[in-house]
Amino acid sequence: MGKGATPEGTKRYAERVGATTAQGHFREQQELQMSSIGLGTYLGHWDEHTDRAYQDAIKRAFQLGCNVIDSAINYRFQRSERVIGAALKQAISAGTVSRDEVVIATKGGFFPFDGEPPHDARAWVTENVLNRGLARAEDIAGGGHCMTPAYLDDQLSRSLANLGVDTIDIYYVHNPETQLEFVSGEEFVRRIRSTFEFLERAASEGRIQFYGTATWNGYRQEPGSRGYLSLGTLESIAKEIGGDGHRFRVIQLPHNLAMPEALTLGNQEVEGETLSTLMACNRLGITVMCSASILQAKLTAGLPEFVSQALSGLTTDAQRAIQFVRSTPGVTTALVGMSKRSHVEENLATARVSPVSMETFFSMFSSGEE
């Protein structure tokens, strides 16, 4: 199904849907045109009804100006990746998109099971991981997380098959900070180095374009906290392995009205300077994708009046919450879980409004302090 997103393909897509989206909706990152709103596939039951709803939602998103689709192999027990693959195939057949126009991202690290929860999770891990030599028991953190090269090699192959693509555009190590709850910082560095060595090889082989880390807490904590991730350290490891042309080029972390640490917390040291994660990524040439844009629907009602005033031109709090994220300086894409066509249509209406100016954006912070 083609070799992945390309500069020419994503530009073609942006130009084609440009008449129905506002200026600033597409952002060029890693030479690709990426939509400022992306579709996430985390939530939902593991049944055929949800599969069909996601499939319909993804195809509608392509029509409305969304070309960034995010998943993980463990989301809905591999079902989310599979419905993305089915929707992409159908959209290509219908002429809605071409493979080179769409940025597909997924993650590996947590045990995915297959289609539904297993009757015996421990037996599943023994049969599918330990007995196959993909990891040792001591490589598994918390009973459910693993990032050995052999395991991720297996998971990447499964994701490629699930998605029905030859190349995954962004492949994340999923919540690597999980390992830090069980191993020392030194051991973590050793493990992440082996992981990055594998991912650089996978990129050289054309199985992925870029890799990164998709995190929950790792980039939102103070240095020294258990689970804290140093972006500078990770980038330097990637550079040692791949040189200046390394492919560690994308991170994902939560960012929203209730969790603004990516912007407000100075916790990353780059070249002797303490910066926020967003500023550090800008300095290092790393693209930022933001999860939890509407915090699993918790930010879809009851936002303060000063937020509504600043984020004008929109009709729902869900749209305003998305607008906050996509207007944050340094953010490329606000990821939103959308398993229904109606949610896609409501949320992608935000793409018809330009992001707010930096002055307007920062006025919300002073207004909120009053």
mmCIF file of N, CA and C in Angstrom, residues 3-110:
data_model
loop_
_atom_site.group_PDB
_atom_site.id
_atom_site.type_symbol
_atom_site.label_atom_id
_atom_site.label_comp_id
_atom_site.label_asym_id
_atom_site.label_seq_id
_atom_site.Cartn_x
_atom_site.Cartn_y
_atom_site.Cartn_z
ATOM 1 N N LYS A 3 4.727 3.372 0.337
ATOM 2 C CA LYS A 3 5.808 3.424 1.315
ATOM 3 C C LYS A 3 5.627 4.459 2.423
ATOM 4 N N GLY A 4 4.445 4.976 2.589
ATOM 5 C CA GLY A 4 4.238 5.892 3.694
ATOM 6 C C GLY A 4 4.008 7.322 3.257
ATOM 7 N N ALA A 5 3.802 8.197 4.233
ATOM 8 C CA ALA A 5 3.552 9.615 3.956
ATOM 9 C C ALA A 5 4.782 10.255 3.322
ATOM 10 N N THR A 6 4.559 11.143 2.355
ATOM 11 C CA THR A 6 5.652 11.838 1.682
ATOM 12 C C THR A 6 5.399 13.340 1.698
ATOM 13 N N PRO A 7 6.450 14.138 1.538
ATOM 14 C CA PRO A 7 6.243 15.587 1.427
ATOM 15 C C PRO A 7 5.269 15.939 0.308
ATOM 16 N N GLU A 8 5.419 15.284 -0.835
ATOM 17 C CA GLU A 8 4.555 15.598 -1.980
ATOM 18 C C GLU A 8 3.107 15.178 -1.707
ATOM 19 N N GLY A 9 2.940 13.986 -1.128
ATOM 20 C CA GLY A 9 1.599 13.489 -0.870
ATOM 21 C C GLY A 9 0.850 14.312 0.166
ATOM 22 N N THR A 10 1.514 14.615 1.285
ATOM 23 C CA THR A 10 0.826 15.382 2.333
ATOM 24 C C THR A 10 0.549 16.816 1.884
ATOM 25 N N LYS A 11 1.427 17.364 1.050
ATOM 26 C CA LYS A 11 1.172 18.698 0.493
ATOM 27 C C LYS A 11 -0.035 18.654 -0.435
ATOM 28 N N ARG A 12 -0.119 17.617 -1.236
ATOM 29 C CA ARG A 12 -1.258 17.440 -2.137
ATOM 30 C C ARG A 12 -2.566 17.391 -1.351
ATOM 31 N N TYR A 13 -2.548 16.625 -0.255
ATOM 32 C CA TYR A 13 -3.743 16.512 0.578
ATOM 33 C C TYR A 13 -4.112 17.860 1.192
ATOM 34 N N ALA A 14 -3.120 18.549 1.747
ATOM 35 C CA ALA A 14 -3.378 19.849 2.378
ATOM 36 C C ALA A 14 -3.958 20.845 1.373
ATOM 37 N N GLU A 15 -3.438 20.827 0.169
ATOM 38 C CA GLU A 15 -3.945 21.744 -0.856
ATOM 39 C C GLU A 15 -5.363 21.355 -1.281
ATOM 40 N N ARG A 16 -5.639 20.068 -1.340
ATOM 41 C CA ARG A 16 -6.960 19.618 -1.800
ATOM 42 C C ARG A 16 -8.054 19.975 -0.794
ATOM 43 N N VAL A 17 -7.768 19.842 0.502
ATOM 44 C CA VAL A 17 -8.797 20.146 1.500
ATOM 45 C C VAL A 17 -8.691 21.586 2.005
ATOM 46 N N GLY A 18 -7.741 22.330 1.439
ATOM 47 C CA GLY A 18 -7.496 23.699 1.919
ATOM 48 C C GLY A 18 -8.678 24.618 1.811
ATOM 49 N N ALA A 19 -9.556 24.363 0.844
ATOM 50 C CA ALA A 19 -10.719 25.245 0.663
ATOM 51 C C ALA A 19 -11.696 25.137 1.824
ATOM 52 N N THR A 20 -11.648 24.031 2.564
ATOM 53 C CA THR A 20 -12.595 23.828 3.661
ATOM 54 C C THR A 20 -11.928 23.904 5.039
ATOM 55 N N THR A 21 -10.641 24.207 5.074
ATOM 56 C CA THR A 21 -9.948 24.368 6.359
ATOM 57 C C THR A 21 -9.284 25.741 6.409
ATOM 58 N N ALA A 22 -9.105 26.241 7.627
ATOM 59 C CA ALA A 22 -8.555 27.585 7.804
ATOM 60 C C ALA A 22 -7.037 27.568 7.738
ATOM 61 N N GLN A 23 -6.484 28.743 7.531
ATOM 62 C CA GLN A 23 -5.031 28.882 7.538
ATOM 63 C C GLN A 23 -4.485 28.475 8.910
ATOM 64 N N GLY A 24 -3.398 27.739 8.888
ATOM 65 C CA GLY A 24 -2.801 27.286 10.139
ATOM 66 C C GLY A 24 -3.227 25.898 10.553
ATOM 67 N N HIS A 25 -4.157 25.305 9.794
ATOM 68 C CA HIS A 25 -4.594 23.951 10.163
ATOM 69 C C HIS A 25 -3.498 22.929 9.886
ATOM 70 N N PHE A 26 -2.776 23.109 8.798
ATOM 71 C CA PHE A 26 -1.688 22.187 8.488
ATOM 72 C C PHE A 26 -0.360 22.795 8.916
ATOM 73 N N ARG A 27 0.500 21.946 9.465
ATOM 74 C CA ARG A 27 1.827 22.378 9.923
ATOM 75 C C ARG A 27 2.876 21.472 9.296
ATOM 76 N N GLU A 28 3.940 22.075 8.794
ATOM 77 C CA GLU A 28 5.009 21.276 8.218
ATOM 78 C C GLU A 28 5.978 20.848 9.300
ATOM 79 N N GLN A 29 6.098 19.541 9.469
ATOM 80 C CA GLN A 29 7.021 18.952 10.424
ATOM 81 C C GLN A 29 7.677 17.740 9.778
ATOM 82 N N GLN A 30 8.986 17.623 9.921
ATOM 83 C CA GLN A 30 9.736 16.523 9.307
ATOM 84 C C GLN A 30 9.443 16.457 7.808
ATOM 85 N N GLU A 31 9.246 17.624 7.209
ATOM 86 C CA GLU A 31 8.978 17.803 5.783
ATOM 87 C C GLU A 31 7.607 17.276 5.360
ATOM 88 N N LEU A 32 6.755 16.943 6.315
ATOM 89 C CA LEU A 32 5.407 16.470 6.022
ATOM 90 C C LEU A 32 4.382 17.508 6.467
ATOM 91 N N GLN A 33 3.291 17.631 5.717
ATOM 92 C CA GLN A 33 2.185 18.492 6.108
ATOM 93 C C GLN A 33 1.237 17.679 6.990
ATOM 94 N N MET A 34 1.153 18.058 8.262
ATOM 95 C CA MET A 34 0.337 17.308 9.213
ATOM 96 C C MET A 34 -0.833 18.163 9.691
ATOM 97 N N SER A 35 -2.014 17.574 9.760
ATOM 98 C CA SER A 35 -3.186 18.294 10.239
ATOM 99 C C SER A 35 -3.048 18.598 11.719
ATOM 100 N N SER A 36 -3.572 19.744 12.137
ATOM 101 C CA SER A 36 -3.457 20.159 13.538
ATOM 102 C C SER A 36 -4.428 19.419 14.443
ATOM 103 N N ILE A 37 -5.308 18.621 13.862
ATOM 104 C CA ILE A 37 -6.200 17.752 14.632
ATOM 105 C C ILE A 37 -6.021 16.341 14.094
ATOM 106 N N GLY A 38 -5.732 15.411 14.994
ATOM 107 C CA GLY A 38 -5.547 14.020 14.607
ATOM 108 C C GLY A 38 -6.558 13.132 15.296
ATOM 109 N N LEU A 39 -6.811 11.979 14.705
ATOM 110 C CA LEU A 39 -7.806 11.058 15.252
ATOM 111 C C LEU A 39 -7.123 9.960 16.049
ATOM 112 N N GLY A 40 -7.516 9.825 17.320
ATOM 113 C CA GLY A 40 -7.001 8.786 18.191
ATOM 114 C C GLY A 40 -7.984 7.640 18.313
ATOM 115 N N THR A 41 -7.465 6.453 18.662
ATOM 116 C CA THR A 41 -8.284 5.239 18.632
ATOM 117 C C THR A 41 -8.165 4.418 19.909
ATOM 118 N N TYR A 42 -7.992 5.092 21.043
ATOM 119 C CA TYR A 42 -7.724 4.395 22.303
ATOM 120 C C TYR A 42 -8.969 3.757 22.906
ATOM 121 N N LEU A 43 -10.042 4.512 22.998
ATOM 122 C CA LEU A 43 -11.200 4.077 23.772
ATOM 123 C C LEU A 43 -12.167 3.228 22.952
ATOM 124 N N GLY A 44 -13.043 2.532 23.658
ATOM 125 C CA GLY A 44 -14.091 1.767 23.011
ATOM 126 C C GLY A 44 -14.013 0.293 23.326
ATOM 127 N N HIS A 45 -15.162 -0.371 23.220
ATOM 128 C CA HIS A 45 -15.245 -1.793 23.519
ATOM 129 C C HIS A 45 -14.626 -2.602 22.381
ATOM 130 N N TRP A 46 -14.231 -3.829 22.694
ATOM 131 C CA TRP A 46 -13.628 -4.714 21.695
ATOM 132 C C TRP A 46 -14.725 -5.538 21.010
ATOM 133 N N ASP A 47 -15.587 -4.843 20.244
ATOM 134 C CA ASP A 47 -16.653 -5.542 19.535
ATOM 135 C C ASP A 47 -16.775 -5.005 18.113
ATOM 136 N N GLU A 48 -17.533 -5.701 17.297
ATOM 137 C CA GLU A 48 -17.659 -5.341 15.885
ATOM 138 C C GLU A 48 -18.415 -4.036 15.693
ATOM 139 N N HIS A 49 -19.334 -3.719 16.587
ATOM 140 C CA HIS A 49 -20.062 -2.457 16.482
ATOM 141 C C HIS A 49 -19.099 -1.272 16.591
ATOM 142 N N THR A 50 -18.198 -1.333 17.574
ATOM 143 C CA THR A 50 -17.218 -0.257 17.734
ATOM 144 C C THR A 50 -16.243 -0.241 16.562
ATOM 145 N N ASP A 51 -15.872 -1.411 16.071
ATOM 146 C CA ASP A 51 -15.010 -1.472 14.887
ATOM 147 C C ASP A 51 -15.634 -0.718 13.719
ATOM 148 N N ARG A 52 -16.898 -0.990 13.454
ATOM 149 C CA ARG A 52 -17.581 -0.349 12.315
ATOM 150 C C ARG A 52 -17.690 1.157 12.520
ATOM 151 N N ALA A 53 -17.954 1.568 13.773
ATOM 152 C CA ALA A 53 -18.078 3.000 14.059
ATOM 153 C C ALA A 53 -16.746 3.716 13.840
ATOM 154 N N TYR A 54 -15.661 3.116 14.304
ATOM 155 C CA TYR A 54 -14.337 3.706 14.088
ATOM 156 C C TYR A 54 -14.018 3.789 12.589
ATOM 157 N N GLN A 55 -14.335 2.741 11.875
ATOM 158 C CA GLN A 55 -14.050 2.705 10.444
ATOM 159 C C GLN A 55 -14.742 3.867 9.737
ATOM 160 N N ASP A 56 -16.003 4.062 10.064
ATOM 161 C CA ASP A 56 -16.775 5.157 9.475
ATOM 162 C C ASP A 56 -16.199 6.504 9.892
ATOM 163 N N ALA A 57 -15.800 6.621 11.164
ATOM 164 C CA ALA A 57 -15.255 7.878 11.683
ATOM 165 C C ALA A 57 -13.942 8.232 10.982
ATOM 166 N N ILE A 58 -13.085 7.246 10.780
ATOM 167 C CA ILE A 58 -11.786 7.505 10.139
ATOM 168 C C ILE A 58 -11.976 7.963 8.704
ATOM 169 N N LYS A 59 -12.856 7.300 7.987
ATOM 170 C CA LYS A 59 -13.094 7.692 6.591
ATOM 171 C C LYS A 59 -13.672 9.109 6.509
ATOM 172 N N ARG A 60 -14.537 9.448 7.439
ATOM 173 C CA ARG A 60 -15.098 10.808 7.464
ATOM 174 C C ARG A 60 -14.014 11.828 7.823
ATOM 175 N N ALA A 61 -13.114 11.455 8.718
ATOM 176 C CA ALA A 61 -12.031 12.366 9.108
ATOM 177 C C ALA A 61 -11.150 12.701 7.909
ATOM 178 N N PHE A 62 -10.852 11.710 7.085
ATOM 179 C CA PHE A 62 -10.064 11.969 5.878
ATOM 180 C C PHE A 62 -10.754 13.019 5.000
ATOM 181 N N GLN A 63 -12.065 12.947 4.909
ATOM 182 C CA GLN A 63 -12.811 13.884 4.072
ATOM 183 C C GLN A 63 -12.787 15.302 4.630
ATOM 184 N N LEU A 64 -12.678 15.423 5.950
ATOM 185 C CA LEU A 64 -12.815 16.725 6.604
ATOM 186 C C LEU A 64 -11.490 17.386 6.959
ATOM 187 N N GLY A 65 -10.377 16.818 6.504
ATOM 188 C CA GLY A 65 -9.106 17.512 6.694
ATOM 189 C C GLY A 65 -8.192 16.956 7.748
ATOM 190 N N CYS A 66 -8.420 15.718 8.182
ATOM 191 C CA CYS A 66 -7.548 15.069 9.160
ATOM 192 C C CYS A 66 -6.698 14.027 8.450
ATOM 193 N N ASN A 67 -5.381 14.206 8.469
ATOM 194 C CA ASN A 67 -4.503 13.200 7.851
ATOM 195 C C ASN A 67 -3.507 12.596 8.832
ATOM 196 N N VAL A 68 -3.771 12.761 10.136
ATOM 197 C CA VAL A 68 -2.943 12.142 11.180
ATOM 198 C C VAL A 68 -3.825 11.172 11.965
ATOM 199 N N ILE A 69 -3.453 9.890 11.934
ATOM 200 C CA ILE A 69 -4.209 8.849 12.625
ATOM 201 C C ILE A 69 -3.279 8.171 13.618
ATOM 202 N N ASP A 70 -3.721 8.081 14.877
ATOM 203 C CA ASP A 70 -2.869 7.570 15.953
ATOM 204 C C ASP A 70 -3.479 6.322 16.579
ATOM 205 N N SER A 71 -2.625 5.345 16.877
ATOM 206 C CA SER A 71 -3.089 4.122 17.509
ATOM 207 C C SER A 71 -1.978 3.534 18.362
ATOM 208 N N ALA A 72 -2.203 2.306 18.827
ATOM 209 C CA ALA A 72 -1.194 1.488 19.509
ATOM 210 C C ALA A 72 -1.646 0.052 19.339
ATOM 211 N N ILE A 73 -0.698 -0.867 19.302
ATOM 212 C CA ILE A 73 -1.077 -2.260 19.048
ATOM 213 C C ILE A 73 -1.983 -2.798 20.147
ATOM 214 N N ASN A 74 -1.854 -2.300 21.372
ATOM 215 C CA ASN A 74 -2.685 -2.805 22.457
ATOM 216 C C ASN A 74 -4.046 -2.133 22.557
ATOM 217 N N TYR A 75 -4.299 -1.091 21.773
ATOM 218 C CA TYR A 75 -5.604 -0.433 21.844
ATOM 219 C C TYR A 75 -6.694 -1.395 21.360
ATOM 220 N N ARG A 76 -7.620 -1.651 22.251
ATOM 221 C CA ARG A 76 -8.744 -2.534 21.942
ATOM 222 C C ARG A 76 -8.244 -3.892 21.412
ATOM 223 N N PHE A 77 -7.139 -4.364 22.017
ATOM 224 C CA PHE A 77 -6.632 -5.706 21.715
ATOM 225 C C PHE A 77 -6.351 -5.890 20.219
ATOM 226 N N GLN A 78 -5.669 -4.940 19.635
ATOM 227 C CA GLN A 78 -5.248 -4.904 18.235
ATOM 228 C C GLN A 78 -6.365 -4.515 17.269
ATOM 229 N N ARG A 79 -7.578 -4.375 17.763
ATOM 230 C CA ARG A 79 -8.698 -4.054 16.877
ATOM 231 C C ARG A 79 -8.587 -2.646 16.289
ATOM 232 N N SER A 80 -8.031 -1.701 17.063
ATOM 233 C CA SER A 80 -7.944 -0.330 16.557
ATOM 234 C C SER A 80 -7.016 -0.249 15.351
ATOM 235 N N GLU A 81 -5.854 -0.905 15.430
ATOM 236 C CA GLU A 81 -4.976 -0.918 14.272
ATOM 237 C C GLU A 81 -5.672 -1.554 13.075
ATOM 238 N N ARG A 82 -6.386 -2.613 13.300
ATOM 239 C CA ARG A 82 -7.035 -3.325 12.188
ATOM 240 C C ARG A 82 -8.126 -2.498 11.533
ATOM 241 N N VAL A 83 -8.883 -1.725 12.329
ATOM 242 C CA VAL A 83 -9.923 -0.904 11.690
ATOM 243 C C VAL A 83 -9.301 0.274 10.936
ATOM 244 N N ILE A 84 -8.160 0.769 11.416
ATOM 245 C CA ILE A 84 -7.458 1.807 10.650
ATOM 246 C C ILE A 84 -7.044 1.240 9.297
ATOM 247 N N GLY A 85 -6.491 0.036 9.311
ATOM 248 C CA GLY A 85 -6.093 -0.598 8.067
ATOM 249 C C GLY A 85 -7.260 -0.771 7.112
ATOM 250 N N ALA A 86 -8.397 -1.218 7.638
ATOM 251 C CA ALA A 86 -9.578 -1.410 6.790
ATOM 252 C C ALA A 86 -10.093 -0.085 6.252
ATOM 253 N N ALA A 87 -10.157 0.934 7.122
ATOM 254 C CA ALA A 87 -10.658 2.249 6.699
ATOM 255 C C ALA A 87 -9.732 2.876 5.662
ATOM 256 N N LEU A 88 -8.421 2.744 5.877
ATOM 257 C CA LEU A 88 -7.462 3.313 4.928
ATOM 258 C C LEU A 88 -7.596 2.640 3.567
ATOM 259 N N LYS A 89 -7.722 1.323 3.571
ATOM 260 C CA LYS A 89 -7.881 0.593 2.310
ATOM 261 C C LYS A 89 -9.138 1.037 1.568
ATOM 262 N N GLN A 90 -10.227 1.191 2.299
ATOM 263 C CA GLN A 90 -11.482 1.613 1.673
ATOM 264 C C GLN A 90 -11.394 3.048 1.160
ATOM 265 N N ALA A 91 -10.757 3.923 1.940
ATOM 266 C CA ALA A 91 -10.633 5.328 1.526
ATOM 267 C C ALA A 91 -9.757 5.458 0.285
ATOM 268 N N ILE A 92 -8.720 4.641 0.205
ATOM 269 C CA ILE A 92 -7.864 4.658 -0.989
ATOM 270 C C ILE A 92 -8.638 4.140 -2.203
ATOM 271 N N SER A 93 -9.397 3.064 -2.012
ATOM 272 C CA SER A 93 -10.192 2.511 -3.115
ATOM 273 C C SER A 93 -11.230 3.502 -3.608
ATOM 274 N N ALA A 94 -11.774 4.297 -2.666
ATOM 275 C CA ALA A 94 -12.796 5.284 -3.025
ATOM 276 C C ALA A 94 -12.196 6.565 -3.607
ATOM 277 N N GLY A 95 -10.879 6.688 -3.573
ATOM 278 C CA GLY A 95 -10.228 7.882 -4.093
ATOM 279 C C GLY A 95 -10.238 9.051 -3.129
ATOM 280 N N THR A 96 -10.575 8.793 -1.857
ATOM 281 C CA THR A 96 -10.613 9.872 -0.859
ATOM 282 C C THR A 96 -9.206 10.332 -0.509
ATOM 283 N N VAL A 97 -8.295 9.379 -0.336
ATOM 284 C CA VAL A 97 -6.898 9.691 -0.014
ATOM 285 C C VAL A 97 -5.993 8.718 -0.749
ATOM 286 N N SER A 98 -4.717 9.056 -0.796
ATOM 287 C CA SER A 98 -3.668 8.141 -1.218
ATOM 288 C C SER A 98 -2.824 7.810 0.008
ATOM 289 N N ARG A 99 -2.148 6.678 -0.013
ATOM 290 C CA ARG A 99 -1.332 6.306 1.147
ATOM 291 C C ARG A 99 -0.307 7.366 1.480
ATOM 292 N N ASP A 100 0.265 8.008 0.462
ATOM 293 C CA ASP A 100 1.330 8.975 0.726
ATOM 294 C C ASP A 100 0.822 10.291 1.300
ATOM 295 N N GLU A 101 -0.508 10.420 1.459
ATOM 296 C CA GLU A 101 -1.097 11.647 2.010
ATOM 297 C C GLU A 101 -1.369 11.558 3.508
ATOM 298 N N VAL A 102 -1.247 10.366 4.068
ATOM 299 C CA VAL A 102 -1.713 10.104 5.433
ATOM 300 C C VAL A 102 -0.546 9.729 6.348
ATOM 301 N N VAL A 103 -0.513 10.336 7.537
ATOM 302 C CA VAL A 103 0.506 10.046 8.546
ATOM 303 C C VAL A 103 -0.081 9.060 9.551
ATOM 304 N N ILE A 104 0.452 7.844 9.545
ATOM 305 C CA ILE A 104 -0.024 6.786 10.431
ATOM 306 C C ILE A 104 0.976 6.597 11.565
ATOM 307 N N ALA A 105 0.481 6.672 12.793
ATOM 308 C CA ALA A 105 1.331 6.494 13.976
ATOM 309 C C ALA A 105 0.779 5.369 14.838
ATOM 310 N N THR A 106 1.690 4.564 15.381
ATOM 311 C CA THR A 106 1.268 3.559 16.347
ATOM 312 C C THR A 106 2.388 3.340 17.358
ATOM 313 N N LYS A 107 2.136 2.450 18.330
ATOM 314 C CA LYS A 107 3.031 2.310 19.477
ATOM 315 C C LYS A 107 3.200 0.836 19.825
ATOM 316 N N GLY A 108 4.345 0.526 20.430
ATOM 317 C CA GLY A 108 4.591 -0.811 20.937
ATOM 318 C C GLY A 108 5.229 -0.748 22.305
ATOM 319 N N GLY A 109 4.919 -1.728 23.138
ATOM 320 C CA GLY A 109 5.493 -1.774 24.481
ATOM 321 C C GLY A 109 4.631 -2.553 25.452
ATOM 322 N N PHE A 110 3.316 -2.320 25.396
ATOM 323 C CA PHE A 110 2.409 -3.062 26.271
ATOM 324 C C PHE A 110 1.929 -4.328 25.566
#
